[in-house]
JSON list of C-alpha atoms in Angstrom, two decimals:
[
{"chain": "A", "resi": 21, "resn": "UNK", "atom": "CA", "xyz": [-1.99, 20.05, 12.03]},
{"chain": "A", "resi": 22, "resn": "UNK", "atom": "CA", "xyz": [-5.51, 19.79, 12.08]},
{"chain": "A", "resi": 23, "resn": "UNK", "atom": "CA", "xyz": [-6.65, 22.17, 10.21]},
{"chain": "A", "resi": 24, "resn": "UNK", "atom": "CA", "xyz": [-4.17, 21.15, 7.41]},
{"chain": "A", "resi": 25, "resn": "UNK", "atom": "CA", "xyz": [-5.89, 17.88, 7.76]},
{"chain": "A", "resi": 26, "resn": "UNK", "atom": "CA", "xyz": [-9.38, 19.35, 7.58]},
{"chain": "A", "resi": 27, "resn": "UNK", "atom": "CA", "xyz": [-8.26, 20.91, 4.47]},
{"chain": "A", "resi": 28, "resn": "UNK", "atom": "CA", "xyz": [-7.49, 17.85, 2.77]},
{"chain": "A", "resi": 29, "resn": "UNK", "atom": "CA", "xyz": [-10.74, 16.11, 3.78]},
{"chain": "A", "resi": 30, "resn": "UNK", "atom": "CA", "xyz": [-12.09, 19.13, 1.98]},
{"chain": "A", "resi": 31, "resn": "UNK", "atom": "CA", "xyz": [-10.44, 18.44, -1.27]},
{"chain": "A", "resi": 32, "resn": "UNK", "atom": "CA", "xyz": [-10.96, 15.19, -0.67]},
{"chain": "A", "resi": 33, "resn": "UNK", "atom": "CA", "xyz": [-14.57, 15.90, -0.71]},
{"chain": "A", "resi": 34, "resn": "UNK", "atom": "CA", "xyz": [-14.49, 18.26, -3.62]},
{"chain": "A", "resi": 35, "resn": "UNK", "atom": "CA", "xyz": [-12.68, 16.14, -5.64]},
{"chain": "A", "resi": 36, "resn": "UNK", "atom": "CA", "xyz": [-15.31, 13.50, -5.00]},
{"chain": "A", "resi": 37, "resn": "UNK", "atom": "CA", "xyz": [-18.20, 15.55, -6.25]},
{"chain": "A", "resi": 38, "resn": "UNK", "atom": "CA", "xyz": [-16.33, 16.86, -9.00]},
{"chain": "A", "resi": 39, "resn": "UNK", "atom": "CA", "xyz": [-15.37, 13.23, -10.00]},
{"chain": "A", "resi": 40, "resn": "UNK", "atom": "CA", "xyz": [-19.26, 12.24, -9.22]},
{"chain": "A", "resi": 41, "resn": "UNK", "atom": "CA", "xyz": [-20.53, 14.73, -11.42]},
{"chain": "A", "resi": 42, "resn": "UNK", "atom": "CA", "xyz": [-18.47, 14.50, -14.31]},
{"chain": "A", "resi": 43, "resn": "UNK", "atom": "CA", "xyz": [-19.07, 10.25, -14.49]},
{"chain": "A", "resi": 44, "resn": "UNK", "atom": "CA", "xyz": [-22.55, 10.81, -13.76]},
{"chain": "A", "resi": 45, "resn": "UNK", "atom": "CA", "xyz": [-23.06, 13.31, -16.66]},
{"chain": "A", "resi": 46, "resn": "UNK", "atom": "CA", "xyz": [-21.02, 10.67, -18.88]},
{"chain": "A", "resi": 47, "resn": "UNK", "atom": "CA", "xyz": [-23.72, 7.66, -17.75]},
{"chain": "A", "resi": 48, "resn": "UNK", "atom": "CA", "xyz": [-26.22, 10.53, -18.20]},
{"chain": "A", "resi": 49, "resn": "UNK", "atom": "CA", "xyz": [-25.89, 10.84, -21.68]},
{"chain": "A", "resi": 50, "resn": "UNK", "atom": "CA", "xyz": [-25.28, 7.15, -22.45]},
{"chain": "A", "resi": 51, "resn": "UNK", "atom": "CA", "xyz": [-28.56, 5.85, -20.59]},
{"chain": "A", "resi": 52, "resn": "UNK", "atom": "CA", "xyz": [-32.54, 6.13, -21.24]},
{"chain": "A", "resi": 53, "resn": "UNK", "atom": "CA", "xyz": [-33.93, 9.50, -20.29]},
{"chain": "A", "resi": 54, "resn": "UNK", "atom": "CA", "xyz": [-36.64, 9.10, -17.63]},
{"chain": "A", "resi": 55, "resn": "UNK", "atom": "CA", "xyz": [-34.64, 6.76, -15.84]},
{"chain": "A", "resi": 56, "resn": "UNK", "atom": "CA", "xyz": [-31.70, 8.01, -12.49]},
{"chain": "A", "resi": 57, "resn": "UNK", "atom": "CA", "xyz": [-28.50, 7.09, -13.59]},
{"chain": "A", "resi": 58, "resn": "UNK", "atom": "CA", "xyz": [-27.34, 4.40, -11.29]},
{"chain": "A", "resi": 59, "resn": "UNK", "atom": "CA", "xyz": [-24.39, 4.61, -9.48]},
{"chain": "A", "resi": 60, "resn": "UNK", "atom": "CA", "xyz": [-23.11, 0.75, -7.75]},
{"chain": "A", "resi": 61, "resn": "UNK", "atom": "CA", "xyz": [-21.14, 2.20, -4.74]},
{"chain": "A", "resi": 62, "resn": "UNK", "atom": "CA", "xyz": [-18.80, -0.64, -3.28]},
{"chain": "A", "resi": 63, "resn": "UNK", "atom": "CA", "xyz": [-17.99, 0.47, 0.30]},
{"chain": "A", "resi": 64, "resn": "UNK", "atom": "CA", "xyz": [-17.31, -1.65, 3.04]},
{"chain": "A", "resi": 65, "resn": "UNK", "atom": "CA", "xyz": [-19.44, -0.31, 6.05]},
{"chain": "A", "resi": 66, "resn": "UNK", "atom": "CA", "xyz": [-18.34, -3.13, 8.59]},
{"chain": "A", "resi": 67, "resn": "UNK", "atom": "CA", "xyz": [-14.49, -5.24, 8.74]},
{"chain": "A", "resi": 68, "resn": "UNK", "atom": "CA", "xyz": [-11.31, -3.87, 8.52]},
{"chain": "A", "resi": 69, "resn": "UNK", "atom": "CA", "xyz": [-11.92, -0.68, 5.86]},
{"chain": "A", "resi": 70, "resn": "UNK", "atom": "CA", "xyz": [-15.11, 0.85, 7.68]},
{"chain": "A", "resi": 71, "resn": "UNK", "atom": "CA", "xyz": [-13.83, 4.04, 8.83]},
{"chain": "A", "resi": 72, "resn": "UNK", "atom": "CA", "xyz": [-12.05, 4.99, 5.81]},
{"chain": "A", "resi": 73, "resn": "UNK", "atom": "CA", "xyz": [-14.63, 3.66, 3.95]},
{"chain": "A", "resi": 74, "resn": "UNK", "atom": "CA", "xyz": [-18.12, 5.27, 5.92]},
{"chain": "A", "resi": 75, "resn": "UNK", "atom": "CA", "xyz": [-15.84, 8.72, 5.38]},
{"chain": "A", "resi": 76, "resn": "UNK", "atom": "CA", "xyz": [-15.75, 8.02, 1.99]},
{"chain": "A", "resi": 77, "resn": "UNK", "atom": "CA", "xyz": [-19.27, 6.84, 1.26]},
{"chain": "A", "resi": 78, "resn": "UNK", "atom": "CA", "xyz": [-20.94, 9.48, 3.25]},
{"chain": "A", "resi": 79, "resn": "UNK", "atom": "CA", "xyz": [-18.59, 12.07, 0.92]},
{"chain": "A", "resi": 80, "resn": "UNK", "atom": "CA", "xyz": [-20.14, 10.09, -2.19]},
{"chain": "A", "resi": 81, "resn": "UNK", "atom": "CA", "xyz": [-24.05, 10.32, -0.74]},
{"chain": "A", "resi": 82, "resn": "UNK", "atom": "CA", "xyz": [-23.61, 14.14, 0.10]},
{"chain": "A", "resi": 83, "resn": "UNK", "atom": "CA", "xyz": [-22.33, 14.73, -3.29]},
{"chain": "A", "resi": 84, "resn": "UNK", "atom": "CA", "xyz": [-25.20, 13.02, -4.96]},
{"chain": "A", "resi": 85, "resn": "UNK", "atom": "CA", "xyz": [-27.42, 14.91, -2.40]},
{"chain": "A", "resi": 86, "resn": "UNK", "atom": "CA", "xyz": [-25.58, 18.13, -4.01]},
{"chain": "A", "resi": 87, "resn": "UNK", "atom": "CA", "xyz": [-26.00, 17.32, -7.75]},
{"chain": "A", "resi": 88, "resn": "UNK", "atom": "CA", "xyz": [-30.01, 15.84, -7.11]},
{"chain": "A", "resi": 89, "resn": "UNK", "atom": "CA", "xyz": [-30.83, 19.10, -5.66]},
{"chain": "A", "resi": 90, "resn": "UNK", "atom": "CA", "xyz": [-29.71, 21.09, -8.17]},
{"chain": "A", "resi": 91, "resn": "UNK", "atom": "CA", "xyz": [-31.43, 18.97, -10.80]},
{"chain": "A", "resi": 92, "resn": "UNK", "atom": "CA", "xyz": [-29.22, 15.98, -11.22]},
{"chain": "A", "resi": 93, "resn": "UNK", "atom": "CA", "xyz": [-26.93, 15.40, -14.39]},
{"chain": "A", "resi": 94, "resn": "UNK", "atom": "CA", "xyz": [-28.50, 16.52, -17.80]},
{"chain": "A", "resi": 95, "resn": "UNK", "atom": "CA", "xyz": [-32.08, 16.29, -16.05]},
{"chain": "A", "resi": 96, "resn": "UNK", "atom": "CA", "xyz": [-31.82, 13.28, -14.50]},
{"chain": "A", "resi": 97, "resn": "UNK", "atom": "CA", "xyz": [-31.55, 12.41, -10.88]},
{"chain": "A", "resi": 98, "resn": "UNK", "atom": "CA", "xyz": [-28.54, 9.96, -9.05]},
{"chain": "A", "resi": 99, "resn": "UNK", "atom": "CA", "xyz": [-29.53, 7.19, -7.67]},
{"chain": "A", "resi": 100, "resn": "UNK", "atom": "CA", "xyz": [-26.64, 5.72, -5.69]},
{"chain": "A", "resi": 101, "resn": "UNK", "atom": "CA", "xyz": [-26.85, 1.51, -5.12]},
{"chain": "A", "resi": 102, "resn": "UNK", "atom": "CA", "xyz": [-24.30, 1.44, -2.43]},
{"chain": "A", "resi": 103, "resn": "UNK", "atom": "CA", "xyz": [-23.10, -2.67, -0.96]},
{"chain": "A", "resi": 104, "resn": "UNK", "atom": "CA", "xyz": [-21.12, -3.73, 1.74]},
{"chain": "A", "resi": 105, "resn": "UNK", "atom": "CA", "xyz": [-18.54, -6.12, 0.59]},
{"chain": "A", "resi": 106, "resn": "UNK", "atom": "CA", "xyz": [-17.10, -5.84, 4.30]},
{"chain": "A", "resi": 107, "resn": "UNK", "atom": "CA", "xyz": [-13.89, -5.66, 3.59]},
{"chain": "A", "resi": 108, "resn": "UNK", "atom": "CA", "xyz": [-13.58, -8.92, 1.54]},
{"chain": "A", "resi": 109, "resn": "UNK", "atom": "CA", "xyz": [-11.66, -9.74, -0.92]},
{"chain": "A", "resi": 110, "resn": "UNK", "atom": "CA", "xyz": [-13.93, -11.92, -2.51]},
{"chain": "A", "resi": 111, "resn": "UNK", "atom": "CA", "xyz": [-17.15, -9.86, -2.04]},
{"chain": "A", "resi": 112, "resn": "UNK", "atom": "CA", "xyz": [-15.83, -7.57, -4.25]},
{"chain": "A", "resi": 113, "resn": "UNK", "atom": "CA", "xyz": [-15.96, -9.35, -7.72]},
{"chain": "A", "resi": 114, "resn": "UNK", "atom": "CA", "xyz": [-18.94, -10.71, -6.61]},
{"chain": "A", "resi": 115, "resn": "UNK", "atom": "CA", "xyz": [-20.88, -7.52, -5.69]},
{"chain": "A", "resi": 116, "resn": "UNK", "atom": "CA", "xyz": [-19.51, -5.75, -8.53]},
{"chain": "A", "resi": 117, "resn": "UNK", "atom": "CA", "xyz": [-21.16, -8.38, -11.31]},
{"chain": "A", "resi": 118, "resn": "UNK", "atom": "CA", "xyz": [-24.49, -8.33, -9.15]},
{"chain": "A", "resi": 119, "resn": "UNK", "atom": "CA", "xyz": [-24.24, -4.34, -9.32]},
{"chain": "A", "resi": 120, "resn": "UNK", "atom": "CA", "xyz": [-23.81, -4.71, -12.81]},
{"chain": "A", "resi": 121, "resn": "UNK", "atom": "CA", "xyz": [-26.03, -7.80, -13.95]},
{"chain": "A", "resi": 122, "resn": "UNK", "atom": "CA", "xyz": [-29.56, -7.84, -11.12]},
{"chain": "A", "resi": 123, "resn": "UNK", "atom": "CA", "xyz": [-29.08, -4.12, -10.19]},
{"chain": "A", "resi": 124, "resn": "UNK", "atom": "CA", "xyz": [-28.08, -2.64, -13.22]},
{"chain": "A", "resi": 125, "resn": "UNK", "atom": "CA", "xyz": [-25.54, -0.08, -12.79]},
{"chain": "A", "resi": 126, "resn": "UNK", "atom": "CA", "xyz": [-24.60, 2.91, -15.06]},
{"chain": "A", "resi": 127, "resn": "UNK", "atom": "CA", "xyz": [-21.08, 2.94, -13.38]},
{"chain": "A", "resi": 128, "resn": "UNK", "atom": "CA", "xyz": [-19.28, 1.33, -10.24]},
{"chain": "A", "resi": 129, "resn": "UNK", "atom": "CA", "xyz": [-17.34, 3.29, -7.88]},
{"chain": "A", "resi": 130, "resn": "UNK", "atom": "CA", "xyz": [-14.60, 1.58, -6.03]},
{"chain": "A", "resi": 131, "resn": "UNK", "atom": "CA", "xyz": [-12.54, 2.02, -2.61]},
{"chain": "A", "resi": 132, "resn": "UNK", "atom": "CA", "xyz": [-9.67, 2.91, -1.22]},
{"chain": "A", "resi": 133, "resn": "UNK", "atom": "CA", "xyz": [-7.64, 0.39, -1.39]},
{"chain": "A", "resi": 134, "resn": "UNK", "atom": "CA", "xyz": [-5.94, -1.12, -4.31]},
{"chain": "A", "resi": 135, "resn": "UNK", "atom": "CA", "xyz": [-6.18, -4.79, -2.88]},
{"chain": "A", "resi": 136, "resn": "UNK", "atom": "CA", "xyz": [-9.85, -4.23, -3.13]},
{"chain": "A", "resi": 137, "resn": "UNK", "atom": "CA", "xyz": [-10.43, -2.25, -6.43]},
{"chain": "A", "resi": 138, "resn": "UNK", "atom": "CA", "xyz": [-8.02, -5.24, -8.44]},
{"chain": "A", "resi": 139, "resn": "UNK", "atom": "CA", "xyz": [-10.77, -8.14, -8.32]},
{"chain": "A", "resi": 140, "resn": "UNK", "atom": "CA", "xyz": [-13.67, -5.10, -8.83]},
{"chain": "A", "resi": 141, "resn": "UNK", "atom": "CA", "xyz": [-12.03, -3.64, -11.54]},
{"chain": "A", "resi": 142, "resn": "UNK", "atom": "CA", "xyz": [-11.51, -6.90, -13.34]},
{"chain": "A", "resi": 143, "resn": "UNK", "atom": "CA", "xyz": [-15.27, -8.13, -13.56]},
{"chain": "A", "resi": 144, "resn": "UNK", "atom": "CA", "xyz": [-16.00, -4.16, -14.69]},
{"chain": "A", "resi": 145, "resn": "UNK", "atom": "CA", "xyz": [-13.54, -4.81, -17.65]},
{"chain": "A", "resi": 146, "resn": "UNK", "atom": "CA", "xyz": [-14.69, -7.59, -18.52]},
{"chain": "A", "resi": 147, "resn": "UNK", "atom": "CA", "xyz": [-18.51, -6.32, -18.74]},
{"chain": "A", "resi": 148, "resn": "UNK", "atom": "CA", "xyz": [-16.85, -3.18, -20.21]},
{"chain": "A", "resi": 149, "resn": "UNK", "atom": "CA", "xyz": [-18.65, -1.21, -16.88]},
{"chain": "A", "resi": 150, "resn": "UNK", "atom": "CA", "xyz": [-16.63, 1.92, -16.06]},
{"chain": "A", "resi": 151, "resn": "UNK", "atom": "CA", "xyz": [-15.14, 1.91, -12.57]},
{"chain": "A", "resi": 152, "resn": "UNK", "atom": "CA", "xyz": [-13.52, 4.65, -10.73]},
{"chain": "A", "resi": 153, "resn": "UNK", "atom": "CA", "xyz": [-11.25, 3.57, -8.35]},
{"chain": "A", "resi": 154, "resn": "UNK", "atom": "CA", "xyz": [-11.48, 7.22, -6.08]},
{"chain": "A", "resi": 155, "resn": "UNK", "atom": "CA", "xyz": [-8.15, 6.08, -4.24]},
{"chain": "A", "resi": 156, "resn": "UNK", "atom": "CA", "xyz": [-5.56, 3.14, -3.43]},
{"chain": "A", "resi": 157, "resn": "UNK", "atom": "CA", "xyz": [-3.34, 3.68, -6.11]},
{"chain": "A", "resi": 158, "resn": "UNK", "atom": "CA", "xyz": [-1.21, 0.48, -6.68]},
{"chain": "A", "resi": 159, "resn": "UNK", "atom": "CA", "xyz": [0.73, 0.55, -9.98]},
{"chain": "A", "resi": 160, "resn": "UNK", "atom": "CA", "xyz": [-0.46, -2.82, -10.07]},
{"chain": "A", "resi": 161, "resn": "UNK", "atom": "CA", "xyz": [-4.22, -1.65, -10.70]},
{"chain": "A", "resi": 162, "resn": "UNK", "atom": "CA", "xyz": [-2.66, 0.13, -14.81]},
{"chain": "A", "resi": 163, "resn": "UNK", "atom": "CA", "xyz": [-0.53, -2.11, -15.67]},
{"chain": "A", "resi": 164, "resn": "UNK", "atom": "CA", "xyz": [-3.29, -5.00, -16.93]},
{"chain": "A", "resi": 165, "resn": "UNK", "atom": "CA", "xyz": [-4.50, -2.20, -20.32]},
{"chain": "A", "resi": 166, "resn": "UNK", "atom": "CA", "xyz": [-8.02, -1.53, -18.47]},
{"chain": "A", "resi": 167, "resn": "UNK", "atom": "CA", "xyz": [-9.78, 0.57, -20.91]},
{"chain": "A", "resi": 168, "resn": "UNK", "atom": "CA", "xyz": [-12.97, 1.54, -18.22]},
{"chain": "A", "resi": 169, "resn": "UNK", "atom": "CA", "xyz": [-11.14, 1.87, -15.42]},
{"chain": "A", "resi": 170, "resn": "UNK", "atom": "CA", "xyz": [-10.35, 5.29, -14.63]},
{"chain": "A", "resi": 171, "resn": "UNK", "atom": "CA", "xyz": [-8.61, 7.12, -11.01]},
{"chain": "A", "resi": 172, "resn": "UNK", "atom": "CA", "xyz": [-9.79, 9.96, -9.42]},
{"chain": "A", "resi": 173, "resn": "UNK", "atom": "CA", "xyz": [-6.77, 10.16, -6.75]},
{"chain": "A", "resi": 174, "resn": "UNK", "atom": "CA", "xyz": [-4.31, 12.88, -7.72]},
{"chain": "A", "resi": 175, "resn": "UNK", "atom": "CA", "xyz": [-1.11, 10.39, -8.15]},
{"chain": "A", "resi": 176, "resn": "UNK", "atom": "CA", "xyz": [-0.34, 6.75, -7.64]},
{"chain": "A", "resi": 177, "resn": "UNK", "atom": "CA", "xyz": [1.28, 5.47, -4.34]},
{"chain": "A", "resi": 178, "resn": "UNK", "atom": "CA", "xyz": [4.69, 5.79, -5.21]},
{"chain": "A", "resi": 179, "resn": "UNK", "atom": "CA", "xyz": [3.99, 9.61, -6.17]},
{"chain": "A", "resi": 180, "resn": "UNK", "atom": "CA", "xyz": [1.22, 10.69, -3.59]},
{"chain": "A", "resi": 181, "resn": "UNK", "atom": "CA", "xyz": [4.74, 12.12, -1.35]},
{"chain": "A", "resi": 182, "resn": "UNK", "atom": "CA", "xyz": [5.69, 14.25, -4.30]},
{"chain": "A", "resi": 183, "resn": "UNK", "atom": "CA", "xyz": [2.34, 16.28, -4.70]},
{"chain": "A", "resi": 184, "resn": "UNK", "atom": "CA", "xyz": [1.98, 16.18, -0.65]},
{"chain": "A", "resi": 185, "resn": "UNK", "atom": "CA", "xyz": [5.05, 17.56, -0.26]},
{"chain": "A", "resi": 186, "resn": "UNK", "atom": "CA", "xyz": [4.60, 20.17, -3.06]},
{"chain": "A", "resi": 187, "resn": "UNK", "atom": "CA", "xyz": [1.52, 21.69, -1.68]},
{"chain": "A", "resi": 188, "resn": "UNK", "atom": "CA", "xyz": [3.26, 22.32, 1.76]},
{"chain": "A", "resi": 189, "resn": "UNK", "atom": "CA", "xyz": [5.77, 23.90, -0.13]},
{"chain": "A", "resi": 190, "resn": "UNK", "atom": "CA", "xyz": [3.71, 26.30, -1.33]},
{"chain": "A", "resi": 191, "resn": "UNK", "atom": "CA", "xyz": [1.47, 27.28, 1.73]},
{"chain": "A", "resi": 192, "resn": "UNK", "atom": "CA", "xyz": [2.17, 30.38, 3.38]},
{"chain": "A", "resi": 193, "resn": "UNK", "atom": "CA", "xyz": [4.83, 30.00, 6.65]},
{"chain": "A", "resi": 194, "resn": "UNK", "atom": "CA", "xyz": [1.76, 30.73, 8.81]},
{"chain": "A", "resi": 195, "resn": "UNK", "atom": "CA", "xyz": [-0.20, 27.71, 8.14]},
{"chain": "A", "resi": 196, "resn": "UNK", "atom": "CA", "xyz": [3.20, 25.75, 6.95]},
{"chain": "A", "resi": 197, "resn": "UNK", "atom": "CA", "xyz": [3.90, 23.15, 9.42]},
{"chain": "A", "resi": 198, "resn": "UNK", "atom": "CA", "xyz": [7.69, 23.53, 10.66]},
{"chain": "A", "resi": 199, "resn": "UNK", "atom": "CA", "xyz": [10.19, 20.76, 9.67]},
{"chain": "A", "resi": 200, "resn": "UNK", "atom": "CA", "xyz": [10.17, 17.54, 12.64]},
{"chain": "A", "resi": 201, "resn": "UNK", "atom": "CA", "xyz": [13.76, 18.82, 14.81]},
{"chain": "A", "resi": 202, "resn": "UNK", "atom": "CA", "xyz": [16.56, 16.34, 14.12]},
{"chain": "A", "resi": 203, "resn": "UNK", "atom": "CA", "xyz": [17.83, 14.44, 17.56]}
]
C-alpha cells in the first residue's frame, strides 16, 4: 500500500501546483506589475492540524519554489505570507483579515479542514478576497452562495469514496490492492 499512497501524495502535490499556478496567474493579472503577487497561506504549523498541515504547506512553498524559478506568473514572482493560526478556530478569521488588511494579500489559501476554512472563508467573502480551500470538503463550506471561494479537492466529503474507489478500479491487478478477506 505504500506506494499507492506515495502516489496520491504525488497528485496531491501536483494538484497543488497546478491549483497555485493557475490562482497566481489570476492575482497576476489583477495586481500592479513590479510588485510579487502575494499569496496569505493559513497553515497551522503547531496544535492539533500540524502534520497534515506542515505536509501541506511545504507542498505549497515547493510549488512556489517551482513557478519563481521558472519566472513566476506573467513575469512576476510569488511571494507566499504563510501564518500559524495553530489550529484555532478563532485564529483563523482573525489571520485571514490581517492577511488581507496589514499584509495585503492577492489571495488566501486555506486548510484542510472544513471546520477551519468556514470562519476563513467568511471574512474572504466579505472583503471579496478569493480563498481556495485546497481540501476539507464539508457541504457546509457551498451552501452559504460564496462567490470567491473556490475548492481545489477533487470531490466533497460525502463523494471523496466514489472517485477513490474509481481510480482503484481502474489500476492494473498488479498494483491493485486485493479486496480485505471477509471473516
Amino acid at each position: 500500500t505504500m506506494p499507492m499512497f506515495n502516489q496520491l501524495k504525488r497528485w496531491r502535490t501536483a494538484l497543488c501546483l497546478t491549483t497555485l499556478a493557475l490562482l497566481a496567474f489570476a492575482a497576476a493579472s489583477c495586481t500592479k506589475e513590479a510588485e510579487p503577487v502575494k499569496i496569505g497561506i493559513l497553515h497551522s504549523l503547531s496544535g492539533t492540524m500540524a502534520i497534515s498541515e506542515t505536509s501541506l504547506r511545504d507542498a505549497v512553498l515547493m510549488a512556489v519554489d517551482e513557478i519563481n524559478a521558472k519566472g513566476g506568473v506573467l513575469g512576476r514572482k510569488i511571494e507566499p505570507v504563510v501564518v500559524d493560526p495553530n489550529s484555532n478556530w478563532d485564529k483563523f478569521a482573525e489571520l485571514s483579515k490581517q492577511l488581507i488588511s496589514q499584509d495585503k494579500v492577492d489571495l488566501l489559501l486555506g486548510t484542510f479542514s472544513s471546520l477551519l476554512n468556514l470562519p476563513a472563508s467568511a471574512v474572504a467573502e466579505k472583503f471579496h478576497m478569493v480563498y481556495v480551500e485546497p481540501a476539507g470538503g464539508s457541504p457546509k463550506m457551498f451552501n452559504r452562495g460564496f462567490q470567491y471561494l473556490f475548492f481545489a479537492q477533487q470531490a466533497t466529503a460525502p463523494h471523496q469514496a466514489d472517485l477513490f474507489s474509481k481510480w482503484i478500479k481502474n489500476l492494473p491487478p498488479g498494483p491493485r490492492p486485493a479486496p480485505a478477506a471477509t471473516p
